[in-house]
Amino acid sequence: MVIKKWIDKATGEISKLRIKNWFFNINNMYSAPYSLGIEGHVDYKKARDLYYNRDERYKLGAGFAKPIINTLAGFMGTPNFICEDESAQEELDLFIKNLKSKMQRTHQKNLIDGEVFIRLINKKSNSKLYPENSRGTMLDYILIPPELIPTGGIEYDPITGEYSAITLLSRNKWIDEKGNKQEYIFRQKLTASKIITMIEGNAPKGLESKTESNPWGFIPIIHFKNEPDETELHGYSELEPIEPFLKAYHDVMIHAITGSKMHSTPKLKFKLKDVEKFLRDNFPNAFNDMKQQKDIRLDISGKQILLMQDEDDASFIECTSAIGDTSTLLQFLFYCIIDTSEVPEFAFGVHISSSQASTKEQGPILTRRIERKREQVETSWKMFARMALSMISSISGRNYKSYNVEIEWDAVMDKDEQSDAQTLYVITQALSNALDSNIISIQSAVDYLAKYIDTMETWEQEQSKIEDTKMLNKPIEEAYQQNKQLKNIDNILTGGNEV
């Protein structure tokens, strides 16, 4: 009965994390108007409330949101950029060096909000704080909250999919020198050729509407999307699939706690032959109130002894706890959250003696999940590096041969050295048996083993090393005689005399 009442209640309360609205946009007068139809994006405020557990409707269930996001962002790490041009590599490494924490934050925001915009900026550096910067400029990037991109604020070519214009819109408040609150609207439209800034309202001095040329020749904004889809303009939050389960977990826990309050305090039951005598002997004030037909209230606190007759009886009424009945449902919802989020059970601090909680069994699943997440942001990071190199080239006046950049990542999980050693031992034994049986060549064996030993090379490069190793392992006299024979053969072939 309790479960049925909860299901009826939860079915009507489970909410959605996506906001839908109509979005129309026209690229230019020569192309046909296009529409993205019903375009939905993540409810950013609600997603952040779930992550920080600030929504009262999810308080007892949203605690799972933060481990899910932090586990994915933590294992993703930050990319390493490899440039074709060595001089470009040096400049890019110098630029990236102090951005690791911000890049990690980019991944985290992308997972929570479903998308994030970053903008490369060239800001003036303070010579007192940054005396090492001789150019007087500093290339950096800022995170733009996605809600600052209004509906219709992204224009792109429907053929190539490239952004042709991006508009930023924000409402800002400030206090003037008289202490009065002022408000203004800041709207800025960026294209490859122009930056149009429009100010509405009372803005501080220095902020004014203007149109200026874009010195970079491209829009220095990169759009990161989580779980991108060609049919969607926006990405998806990692909290969207598990949001109903978070709400259900909260509701079940609330019902369990409410039931616990009801049955945690036992009620006292009296079986009395003569009520008036019992009250007169034990609660005289209540007996007088009863005689005057007033409401009576019995307070047994501080009562050490109750005087009762032979036929009287007193006992406590205790209710059976409902928590035991709901624990199974809570466990079911917990595993629904794990399965839907695709985050291993050990990420939530679970330590039970079962294969489900084993890091060894769940590690490969997490590795594949992180690799997929990394692949989703690689294109955006490559574009980020290209833009950074182009801006660095414009600032410094240095020309680079290529802006082509490849991305490498650190290992998702540290290697299990014991397991790797056992694997290597089994492989070497198998290859040795295959060589002894003459069913495989030494070249094939070396090429195959090179996949498991980082210091090994292919057969053509490894052959001379193998011969040198054999020579070193032989007794000195035998090695000397063999080396002498090799020199004699070489002299004969080249027309020399025998040594």
XYZ file of N, CA and C in Angstrom, residues 174-425:
756
model
N 25.189 47.340 -11.432
C 26.343 47.940 -10.766
C 25.870 49.123 -9.924
N 26.712 49.619 -9.073
C 26.385 50.743 -8.189
C 27.267 51.921 -8.569
N 26.649 53.069 -8.855
C 27.410 54.247 -9.267
C 28.046 54.924 -8.056
N 28.738 56.021 -8.336
C 29.469 56.711 -7.270
C 28.551 57.298 -6.197
N 27.259 57.486 -6.525
C 26.297 58.000 -5.549
C 25.626 56.895 -4.739
N 25.963 55.660 -5.040
C 25.373 54.544 -4.313
C 24.068 54.057 -4.898
N 23.706 54.552 -6.066
C 22.465 54.126 -6.708
C 22.699 52.870 -7.562
N 21.713 51.978 -7.550
C 21.809 50.769 -8.362
C 21.467 51.088 -9.806
N 22.318 50.661 -10.700
C 22.112 50.875 -12.125
C 22.085 49.516 -12.837
N 21.457 49.489 -14.002
C 21.341 48.251 -14.763
C 21.479 48.560 -16.244
N 22.141 47.672 -16.961
C 22.286 47.849 -18.399
C 22.333 46.484 -19.066
N 22.060 46.475 -20.371
C 22.088 45.256 -21.182
C 23.303 45.320 -22.098
N 24.111 44.263 -22.050
C 25.295 44.176 -22.901
C 25.028 43.131 -23.981
N 25.089 43.551 -25.231
C 24.873 42.648 -26.358
C 26.048 42.791 -27.328
N 26.677 41.671 -27.653
C 27.827 41.700 -28.553
C 27.692 40.595 -29.589
N 27.801 40.976 -30.857
C 27.706 40.030 -31.952
C 29.066 39.905 -32.615
N 29.560 38.668 -32.698
C 30.867 38.417 -33.281
C 30.719 37.680 -34.596
N 31.363 38.204 -35.623
C 31.486 37.520 -36.911
C 32.970 37.430 -37.244
N 33.286 36.809 -38.360
C 34.694 36.673 -38.739
C 35.324 38.017 -39.086
N 34.515 39.005 -39.440
C 35.057 40.293 -39.871
C 34.774 41.433 -38.895
N 33.684 41.337 -38.107
C 33.298 42.454 -37.241
C 32.931 41.986 -35.845
N 33.046 42.929 -34.904
C 32.556 42.754 -33.530
C 31.654 43.949 -33.230
N 30.364 43.686 -33.116
C 29.382 44.755 -32.907
C 28.923 44.706 -31.451
N 29.176 45.786 -30.727
C 28.813 45.870 -29.312
C 27.703 46.900 -29.153
N 26.627 46.514 -28.465
C 25.493 47.403 -28.216
C 25.208 47.436 -26.720
N 25.094 48.662 -26.187
C 24.829 48.875 -24.758
C 23.485 49.568 -24.613
N 22.621 48.998 -23.770
C 21.323 49.604 -23.485
C 21.199 49.824 -21.980
N 20.856 51.049 -21.601
C 20.703 51.356 -20.185
C 21.871 52.187 -19.672
N 21.988 52.274 -18.360
C 23.024 53.079 -17.712
C 24.240 52.199 -17.426
N 25.237 52.301 -18.290
C 26.443 51.492 -18.153
C 27.570 52.329 -17.561
N 28.568 51.676 -16.936
C 29.718 52.428 -16.419
C 30.478 53.111 -17.544
N 31.275 54.096 -17.178
C 32.070 54.810 -18.174
C 33.054 53.842 -18.841
N 33.213 54.007 -20.117
C 34.110 53.132 -20.866
C 33.372 52.072 -21.654
N 32.133 51.787 -21.258
C 31.311 50.847 -22.007
C 30.355 51.624 -22.893
N 30.477 51.438 -24.179
C 29.632 52.156 -25.122
C 29.418 51.308 -26.368
N 28.374 51.618 -27.080
C 28.078 50.900 -28.321
C 29.119 51.252 -29.379
N 29.587 50.221 -30.092
C 30.605 50.465 -31.115
C 30.668 49.279 -32.062
N 31.237 49.543 -33.217
C 31.492 48.494 -34.212
C 32.964 48.541 -34.573
N 33.639 47.425 -34.438
C 35.063 47.377 -34.731
C 35.374 46.128 -35.548
N 36.480 46.169 -36.230
C 36.875 45.026 -37.052
C 37.419 43.914 -36.163
N 37.208 42.692 -36.607
C 37.726 41.540 -35.882
C 39.169 41.299 -36.321
N 40.158 41.491 -35.436
C 41.568 41.390 -35.867
C 42.004 39.964 -36.172
N 41.218 38.960 -35.749
C 41.670 37.587 -35.896
C 41.216 36.950 -37.214
N 40.132 37.426 -37.779
C 39.635 36.833 -39.015
C 38.791 35.598 -38.793
N 38.462 35.302 -37.565
C 37.582 34.191 -37.220
C 36.926 34.499 -35.869
N 35.865 33.752 -35.544
C 35.187 33.935 -34.264
C 35.953 33.137 -33.201
N 36.576 33.812 -32.231
C 37.420 33.104 -31.259
C 36.607 32.435 -30.139
N 35.558 31.741 -30.494
C 34.707 31.051 -29.526
C 34.580 29.595 -29.951
N 34.793 28.690 -29.021
C 34.678 27.254 -29.294
C 33.520 26.707 -28.482
N 32.688 25.916 -29.130
C 31.497 25.335 -28.501
C 31.774 23.871 -28.170
N 31.790 23.554 -26.882
C 31.918 22.177 -26.435
C 30.515 21.629 -26.169
N 30.231 20.444 -26.710
C 28.919 19.823 -26.503
C 29.095 18.405 -25.977
N 28.387 18.095 -24.910
C 28.402 16.745 -24.368
C 27.351 15.896 -25.083
N 27.733 14.693 -25.468
C 26.858 13.804 -26.220
C 26.259 14.536 -27.429
N 27.103 15.048 -28.331
C 26.596 15.833 -29.468
C 25.755 14.990 -30.409
N 24.784 15.656 -30.992
C 23.889 15.006 -31.949
C 23.710 15.946 -33.127
N 23.791 15.389 -34.332
C 23.665 16.231 -35.536
C 22.311 16.912 -35.633
N 21.301 16.374 -34.982
C 19.960 16.962 -35.052
C 19.701 17.964 -33.943
N 20.668 18.181 -33.057
C 20.484 19.076 -31.921
C 21.540 20.166 -31.941
N 21.114 21.378 -31.611
C 22.051 22.490 -31.522
C 22.828 22.446 -30.217
N 22.197 21.933 -29.154
C 22.819 21.902 -27.833
C 23.177 20.472 -27.447
N 23.986 20.359 -26.396
C 24.376 19.054 -25.891
C 23.440 18.573 -24.798
N 23.794 17.444 -24.207
C 22.981 16.814 -23.175
C 23.780 16.720 -21.879
N 23.129 17.007 -20.782
C 23.769 16.894 -19.473
C 23.847 15.432 -19.053
N 24.915 15.099 -18.325
C 25.050 13.743 -17.799
C 24.008 13.453 -16.726
N 23.372 14.482 -16.198
C 22.385 14.290 -15.139
C 20.978 14.067 -15.684
N 20.779 14.286 -16.977
C 19.436 14.108 -17.543
C 18.915 12.682 -17.430
N 19.693 11.660 -17.818
C 19.136 10.304 -17.764
C 18.832 9.828 -16.349
N 19.590 10.304 -15.354
C 19.405 9.795 -13.986
C 18.480 10.669 -13.157
N 18.037 11.801 -13.716
C 17.202 12.726 -12.918
C 15.944 12.069 -12.359
N 15.204 11.254 -13.108
C 14.024 10.607 -12.517
C 14.373 9.674 -11.363
N 15.519 8.995 -11.461
C 15.910 8.084 -10.388
C 16.341 8.846 -9.136
N 16.952 10.026 -9.319
C 17.302 10.853 -8.167
C 16.041 11.295 -7.429
N 15.023 11.670 -8.197
C 13.757 12.089 -7.585
C 13.083 10.916 -6.881
N 13.098 9.751 -7.534
C 12.476 8.568 -6.932
C 13.203 8.173 -5.644
N 14.540 8.224 -5.658
C 15.310 7.868 -4.462
C 14.974 8.816 -3.314
N 14.858 10.108 -3.634
C 14.499 11.093 -2.615
C 13.121 10.795 -2.031
N 12.133 10.513 -2.889
C 10.768 10.280 -2.411
C 10.674 9.028 -1.542
N 11.354 7.956 -1.965
C 11.326 6.730 -1.167
C 11.975 6.965 0.190
N 13.080 7.691 0.203
C 13.760 7.969 1.462
C 12.901 8.832 2.373
N 12.182 9.792 1.788
C 11.288 10.644 2.591
C 10.207 9.805 3.246
N 9.612 8.893 2.490
C 8.565 8.032 3.049
C 9.123 7.150 4.152
N 10.326 6.650 3.973
C 10.932 5.800 4.993
C 11.194 6.585 6.273
N 11.678 7.807 6.129
C 11.959 8.629 7.312
C 10.671 9.030 8.013
N 9.646 9.368 7.213
C 8.355 9.724 7.810
C 7.781 8.559 8.599
N 7.845 7.369 8.035
C 7.366 6.187 8.749
C 8.175 5.913 9.996
N 9.477 6.200 9.929
C 10.335 5.979 11.096
C 9.929 6.885 12.248
N 9.538 8.125 11.942
C 9.096 9.038 13.005
C 7.822 8.529 13.668
N 6.977 7.888 12.877
C 5.696 7.421 13.426
C 5.879 6.240 14.372
N 6.779 5.335 14.050
C 6.883 4.126 14.868
C 8.111 4.116 15.776
N 8.933 5.175 15.731
C 10.133 5.157 16.562
C 9.804 5.347 18.044
N 8.707 6.053 18.373
C 8.305 6.272 19.774
C 7.135 5.351 20.113
N 7.312 4.378 21.003
C 6.213 3.464 21.337
C 5.128 4.150 22.148
N 3.901 3.674 22.008
C 2.748 4.213 22.743
C 2.413 3.298 23.928
N 2.019 3.937 25.033
C 1.697 3.180 26.248
C 0.220 2.781 26.241
N -0.022 1.504 26.535
C -1.386 0.969 26.550
C -1.730 0.511 27.980
N -2.924 0.951 28.471
C -3.405 0.554 29.788
C -4.677 -0.285 29.655
N -4.744 -1.342 30.428
C -5.965 -2.139 30.549
C -6.409 -2.057 32.018
N -7.481 -1.241 32.271
C -7.867 -0.897 33.644
C -9.273 -1.385 33.949
N -9.440 -1.879 35.210
C -10.766 -2.287 35.702
C -11.526 -1.078 36.208
N -10.822 -0.194 36.940
C -11.449 1.005 37.502
C -10.591 2.192 37.115
N -11.038 2.970 36.130
C -10.260 4.088 35.620
C -10.140 5.188 36.660
N -11.257 5.478 37.362
C -11.235 6.559 38.332
C -10.253 6.266 39.458
N -10.244 5.047 39.954
C -9.311 4.683 41.021
C -7.873 4.805 40.550
N -7.611 4.358 39.303
C -6.250 4.450 38.763
C -5.796 5.904 38.681
N -6.688 6.779 38.192
C -6.335 8.195 38.100
C -6.174 8.819 39.472
N -7.065 8.443 40.414
C -7.000 9.019 41.762
C -5.705 8.607 42.461
N -5.245 7.372 42.222
C -4.035 6.902 42.888
C -2.756 7.427 42.245
N -2.786 7.657 40.966
C -1.538 7.999 40.256
C -1.506 9.418 39.685
N -2.652 9.915 39.259
C -2.709 11.251 38.642
C -3.845 12.048 39.270
N -3.661 12.538 40.476
C -4.758 13.244 41.162
C -5.222 14.493 40.420
N -4.309 15.216 39.798
C -4.715 16.421 39.069
C -5.595 16.062 37.877
N -5.236 15.009 37.181
C -6.049 14.562 36.063
C -7.404 14.054 36.539
N -7.432 13.441 37.728
C -8.701 12.962 38.291
C -9.634 14.130 38.590
N -9.067 15.231 39.144
C -9.892 16.417 39.437
C -10.414 17.042 38.141
N -9.555 17.076 37.096
C -10.001 17.635 35.809
C -11.137 16.804 35.221
N -11.050 15.490 35.405
C -12.102 14.626 34.884
C -13.401 14.876 35.605
N -13.343 15.093 36.921
C -14.551 15.376 37.687
C -15.208 16.676 37.244
N -14.362 17.650 36.831
C -14.880 18.940 36.375
C -15.165 18.926 34.875
N -15.121 17.731 34.303
C -15.404 17.539 32.879
C -14.485 18.370 31.975
N -13.242 18.420 32.371
C -12.230 19.086 31.556
C -11.416 18.026 30.801
N -10.741 18.473 29.748
C -9.852 17.571 29.012
C -8.672 17.210 29.909
N -8.346 15.938 29.946
C -7.250 15.493 30.802
C -6.063 15.076 29.945
N -4.874 15.237 30.518
C -3.635 14.873 29.823
C -2.725 14.196 30.836
N -2.323 12.989 30.515
C -1.473 12.227 31.420
C -0.005 12.413 31.043
N 0.798 12.725 32.033
C 2.231 12.891 31.832
C 2.937 11.915 32.761
N 3.553 10.870 32.164
C 4.181 9.834 32.979
C 5.676 10.090 33.162
N 6.182 11.230 32.643
C 7.604 11.532 32.832
C 7.871 11.745 34.316
N 8.913 11.122 34.802
C 9.267 11.236 36.215
C 8.543 10.263 37.118
N 7.608 9.501 36.581
C 6.871 8.518 37.370
C 7.709 7.244 37.509
N 8.076 6.925 38.702
C 8.849 5.724 38.946
C 7.955 4.519 39.225
N 6.787 4.775 39.856
C 5.884 3.692 40.247
C 4.464 4.057 39.835
N 3.732 3.089 39.281
C 2.310 3.238 38.990
C 1.543 2.218 39.842
N 0.583 2.711 40.621
C -0.224 1.840 41.472
C -1.374 1.277 40.657
N -1.460 -0.065 40.588
C -2.478 -0.715 39.777
C -3.110 -1.878 40.554
N -4.310 -2.276 40.121
C -4.997 -3.390 40.757
C -4.577 -4.708 40.093
N -5.057 -5.799 40.665
C -4.650 -7.096 40.167
C -5.052 -7.304 38.718
N -6.245 -6.857 38.338
C -6.729 -7.087 36.990
C -6.175 -6.091 35.969
N -5.486 -5.050 36.461
C -4.953 -4.023 35.541
C -3.697 -4.520 34.839
N -3.440 -3.893 33.688
C -2.245 -4.260 32.909
C -1.775 -3.038 32.126
N -0.484 -2.939 31.919
C 0.110 -1.844 31.143
C 1.209 -2.405 30.247
N 1.266 -1.928 28.987
C 2.292 -2.384 28.032
C 2.484 -1.324 26.960
N 3.554 -1.480 26.164
C 3.854 -0.543 25.077
C 3.396 -1.125 23.745
N 2.865 -0.239 22.893
C 2.494 -0.621 21.522
C 3.623 -0.177 20.596
N 4.241 -1.141 19.898
C 5.345 -0.849 18.993
C 4.966 -1.249 17.576
N 5.228 -0.346 16.606
C 4.927 -0.615 15.199
C 6.145 -1.261 14.530
N 5.894 -2.085 13.558
C 6.971 -2.694 12.788
C 7.565 -1.660 11.835
N 8.905 -1.541 11.814
C 9.573 -0.544 10.980
C 9.357 -0.841 9.503
N 9.107 0.212 8.740
C 8.909 0.067 7.286
C 10.206 0.238 6.511
N 11.294 0.578 7.228
C 12.562 0.809 6.531
C 13.055 -0.479 5.881
N 12.873 -1.584 6.551
C 13.296 -2.849 5.963
C 12.611 -3.140 4.648
N 11.357 -2.741 4.510
C 10.628 -2.973 3.265
C 11.115 -2.066 2.140
N 11.557 -0.855 2.493
C 11.976 0.102 1.464
C 13.450 -0.043 1.093
N 14.228 -0.739 1.913
C 15.662 -0.863 1.612
C 15.889 -1.575 0.285
N 15.043 -2.557 -0.006
C 15.169 -3.269 -1.276
C 14.904 -2.332 -2.454
N 13.896 -1.492 -2.306
C 13.578 -0.530 -3.375
C 14.683 0.499 -3.516
N 15.247 0.967 -2.400
C 16.346 1.934 -2.468
C 17.570 1.316 -3.152
N 17.843 0.066 -2.858
C 18.966 -0.605 -3.501
C 18.723 -0.754 -5.002
N 17.495 -1.059 -5.366
C 17.147 -1.164 -6.781
C 17.355 0.171 -7.487
N 16.907 1.267 -6.869
C 17.085 2.589 -7.464
C 18.566 2.950 -7.550
N 19.333 2.545 -6.550
C 20.780 2.807 -6.561
C 21.428 2.153 -7.773
N 21.083 0.907 -8.041
C 21.672 0.225 -9.189
C 21.110 0.758 -10.506
N 19.914 1.312 -10.496
C 19.389 1.988 -11.686
C 20.239 3.226 -12.000
N 20.634 3.950 -10.952
C 21.483 5.128 -11.131
C 22.846 4.713 -11.678
N 23.392 3.628 -11.160
C 24.697 3.146 -11.625
C 24.621 2.720 -13.089
N 23.605 1.927 -13.422
C 23.493 1.427 -14.801
C 23.251 2.553 -15.790
N 22.409 3.507 -15.422
C 22.058 4.596 -16.335
C 23.203 5.586 -16.505
N 23.905 5.885 -15.427
C 25.016 6.846 -15.491
C 26.276 6.233 -16.087
N 26.355 4.904 -16.119
C 27.528 4.192 -16.625
C 28.792 4.529 -15.844
N 28.611 4.864 -14.573
C 29.732 5.131 -13.678
C 29.861 3.954 -12.724
N 31.067 3.410 -12.537
C 31.216 2.219 -11.694
C 30.738 2.426 -10.272
N 30.391 1.337 -9.665
C 29.850 1.362 -8.310
C 30.863 1.894 -7.302
N 32.146 1.606 -7.529
C 33.151 2.030 -6.546
C 33.330 3.546 -6.514
N 32.838 4.267 -7.528
C 32.942 5.724 -7.533
C 32.109 6.358 -6.427
N 31.114 5.627 -5.915
C 30.254 6.153 -4.855
C 30.736 5.733 -3.462
N 31.926 5.139 -3.395
C 32.456 4.735 -2.102
C 31.867 3.453 -1.572
N 31.306 2.600 -2.443
C 30.698 1.350 -2.012
C 31.795 0.307 -1.825
N 31.776 -0.368 -0.696
C 32.759 -1.417 -0.420
C 32.011 -2.642 0.084
N 31.679 -3.534 -0.828
C 31.029 -4.782 -0.459
C 31.751 -5.927 -1.158
N 31.677 -7.096 -0.570
C 32.398 -8.237 -1.123
C 31.586 -8.873 -2.243
N 31.590 -8.225 -3.392
C 30.904 -8.780 -4.555
C 31.646 -8.354 -5.795
N 31.463 -9.113 -6.871
C 32.144 -8.787 -8.118
C 31.636 -7.480 -8.706
N 30.413 -7.089 -8.351
C 29.857 -5.849 -8.896
C 30.627 -4.637 -8.395
N 31.175 -4.709 -7.199
C 31.901 -3.578 -6.643
C 33.390 -3.665 -6.923
N 33.818 -4.623 -7.741
C 35.232 -4.839 -7.989
C 35.771 -3.832 -9.004
N 36.861 -3.188 -8.631
C 37.496 -2.254 -9.558
C 38.030 -2.976 -10.785
N 38.502 -4.192 -10.597
C 39.077 -4.953 -11.699
C 38.044 -5.234 -12.771
N 36.824 -5.616 -12.354
C 35.781 -5.941 -13.321
C 35.196 -4.691 -13.972
N 35.076 -3.611 -13.193
C 34.439 -2.406 -13.709
C 35.426 -1.440 -14.352
N 36.729 -1.656 -14.129
C 37.734 -0.772 -14.712
C 37.666 -0.682 -16.221
N 37.618 -1.802 -16.962
C 37.534 -1.716 -18.432
C 36.303 -0.968 -18.920
N 35.183 -1.104 -18.200
C 33.964 -0.385 -18.602
C 34.179 1.115 -18.469
N 34.785 1.531 -17.351
C 35.060 2.953 -17.153
C 36.052 3.459 -18.197
N 37.039 2.645 -18.534
C 38.036 3.058 -19.529
C 37.380 3.351 -20.872
N 36.490 2.467 -21.319
C 35.792 2.693 -22.595
C 34.919 3.940 -22.519
N 34.292 4.144 -21.382
C 33.423 5.320 -21.200
C 34.242 6.607 -21.296
N 35.395 6.655 -20.636
C 36.235 7.847 -20.659
C 36.799 8.082 -22.054
N 37.189 7.027 -22.734
C 37.702 7.180 -24.102
C 36.649 7.801 -25.013
N 35.406 7.399 -24.838
C 34.328 7.974 -25.660
C 34.129 9.445 -25.316
N 34.201 9.786 -24.035
C 34.052 11.183 -23.638
C 35.189 12.038 -24.198
N 36.377 11.484 -24.210
C 37.514 12.220 -24.756
C 37.355 12.452 -26.251
N 36.879 11.454 -26.951
C 36.684 11.594 -28.398
C 35.671 12.694 -28.716
N 34.702 12.893 -27.836
C 33.669 13.897 -28.090
C 34.215 15.319 -28.036
N 35.282 15.554 -27.286
C 35.813 16.916 -27.143
C 37.094 17.132 -27.940
N 37.593 16.117 -28.605
C 38.863 16.256 -29.326
C 38.782 17.294 -30.432
N 37.697 17.274 -31.200
C 37.559 18.239 -32.294
C 37.568 19.669 -31.770
N 36.882 19.906 -30.661
C 36.843 21.252 -30.080
C 38.213 21.673 -29.569
N 38.949 20.762 -28.937
C 40.281 21.114 -28.434
C 41.256 21.361 -29.585
N 41.131 20.621 -30.674
C 41.998 20.870 -31.828
C 41.731 22.251 -32.413
N 40.450 22.626 -32.507
C 40.113 23.955 -32.997
C 40.634 25.024 -32.038
N 40.543 24.739 -30.741
C 41.079 25.652 -29.725
C 42.577 25.882 -29.947
N 43.330 24.818 -30.196
C 44.773 24.945 -30.402
C 45.083 25.711 -31.687
N 44.320 25.445 -32.752
C 44.528 26.168 -34.014
C 44.302 27.666 -33.815
N 43.188 28.014 -33.141
C 42.905 29.427 -32.892
C 44.003 30.063 -32.046
N 44.468 29.338 -31.030
C 45.508 29.881 -30.158
C 46.791 30.138 -30.936
N 47.196 29.202 -31.797
C 48.416 29.391 -32.586
C 48.272 30.560 -33.555
N 47.088 30.693 -34.154
C 46.867 31.817 -35.069
C 46.954 33.152 -34.336
N 46.379 33.219 -33.137
C 46.423 34.464 -32.357
C 47.834 34.743 -31.858
N 48.546 33.696 -31.431
C 49.930 33.876 -30.993
C 50.790 34.368 -32.149
N 50.553 33.837 -33.348
C 51.303 34.266 -34.530
C 51.042 35.737 -34.836
N 49.771 36.168 -34.712
C 49.439 37.570 -34.984
C 50.056 38.495 -33.941
N 50.083 38.041 -32.681
C 50.620 38.885 -31.613
C 52.134 38.997 -31.697
N 52.795 37.844 -31.901
C 54.266 37.827 -31.891
C 54.888 38.175 -33.232
N 54.118 38.057 -34.320
C 54.667 38.321 -35.645
C 55.445 37.152 -36.225
N 55.405 36.009 -35.544
C 56.114 34.823 -36.028
C 55.178 33.974 -36.877
N 55.718 33.461 -37.972
C 54.933 32.611 -38.860
C 55.302 31.158 -38.630
N 54.291 30.330 -38.540
C 54.501 28.910 -38.333
C 54.175 28.158 -39.626
N 54.872 27.050 -39.841
C 54.658 26.275 -41.053
C 53.270 25.656 -41.082
N 52.798 25.253 -39.925
C 51.506 24.566 -39.870
C 50.866 24.792 -38.514
N 49.532 24.862 -38.521
C 48.762 24.919 -37.283
C 48.166 23.553 -36.939
N 48.578 22.544 -37.670
C 48.021 21.212 -37.435
C 48.463 20.692 -36.066
N 47.495 20.209 -35.290
C 47.758 19.760 -33.916
C 47.089 18.411 -33.698
N 47.822 17.499 -33.109
C 47.262 16.223 -32.681
C 47.142 16.221 -31.164
N 46.245 15.381 -30.664
C 45.969 15.351 -29.225
C 46.308 13.979 -28.660
N 46.982 13.994 -27.536
C 47.272 12.773 -26.796
C 46.732 12.917 -25.375
N 46.356 11.781 -24.800
C 45.813 11.764 -23.439
C 46.646 10.837 -22.569
N 46.648 11.120 -21.294
C 47.283 10.208 -20.355
C 46.427 8.953 -20.208
N 47.036 7.907 -19.683
C 46.304 6.661 -19.481
C 45.134 6.886 -18.542
N 43.998 6.277 -18.841
C 42.799 6.456 -18.011
C 43.022 5.922 -16.613
N 43.571 4.735 -16.520
C 43.838 4.116 -15.231
C 45.269 3.606 -15.218
N 45.910 3.664 -14.054
C 47.275 3.167 -13.933
C 47.322 1.669 -14.223
N 48.413 1.260 -14.825
C 48.553 -0.149 -15.170
C 48.717 -1.011 -13.926
N 48.179 -2.186 -14.008
C 48.372 -3.188 -12.971
C 49.671 -3.934 -13.307
N 50.757 -3.593 -12.627
C 52.061 -4.137 -12.977
C 52.106 -5.653 -12.814
N 51.467 -6.159 -11.777
C 51.467 -7.607 -11.572
C 50.739 -8.318 -12.708
N 49.599 -7.781 -13.101
C 48.844 -8.379 -14.199
C 49.618 -8.289 -15.506
N 50.276 -7.134 -15.749
C 51.065 -6.978 -16.976
C 52.230 -7.953 -17.006
N 52.860 -8.148 -15.841
C 53.985 -9.086 -15.778
C 53.526 -10.514 -16.080
N 52.384 -10.899 -15.537
C 51.858 -12.237 -15.806
C 51.511 -12.404 -17.283
N 50.912 -11.366 -17.865
C 50.576 -11.422 -19.289
C 51.828 -11.558 -20.144
N 52.862 -10.770 -19.831
C 54.105 -10.820 -20.589
C 54.775 -12.191 -20.472
N 54.726 -12.770 -19.267
C 55.324 -14.088 -19.059
C 54.624 -15.145 -19.908
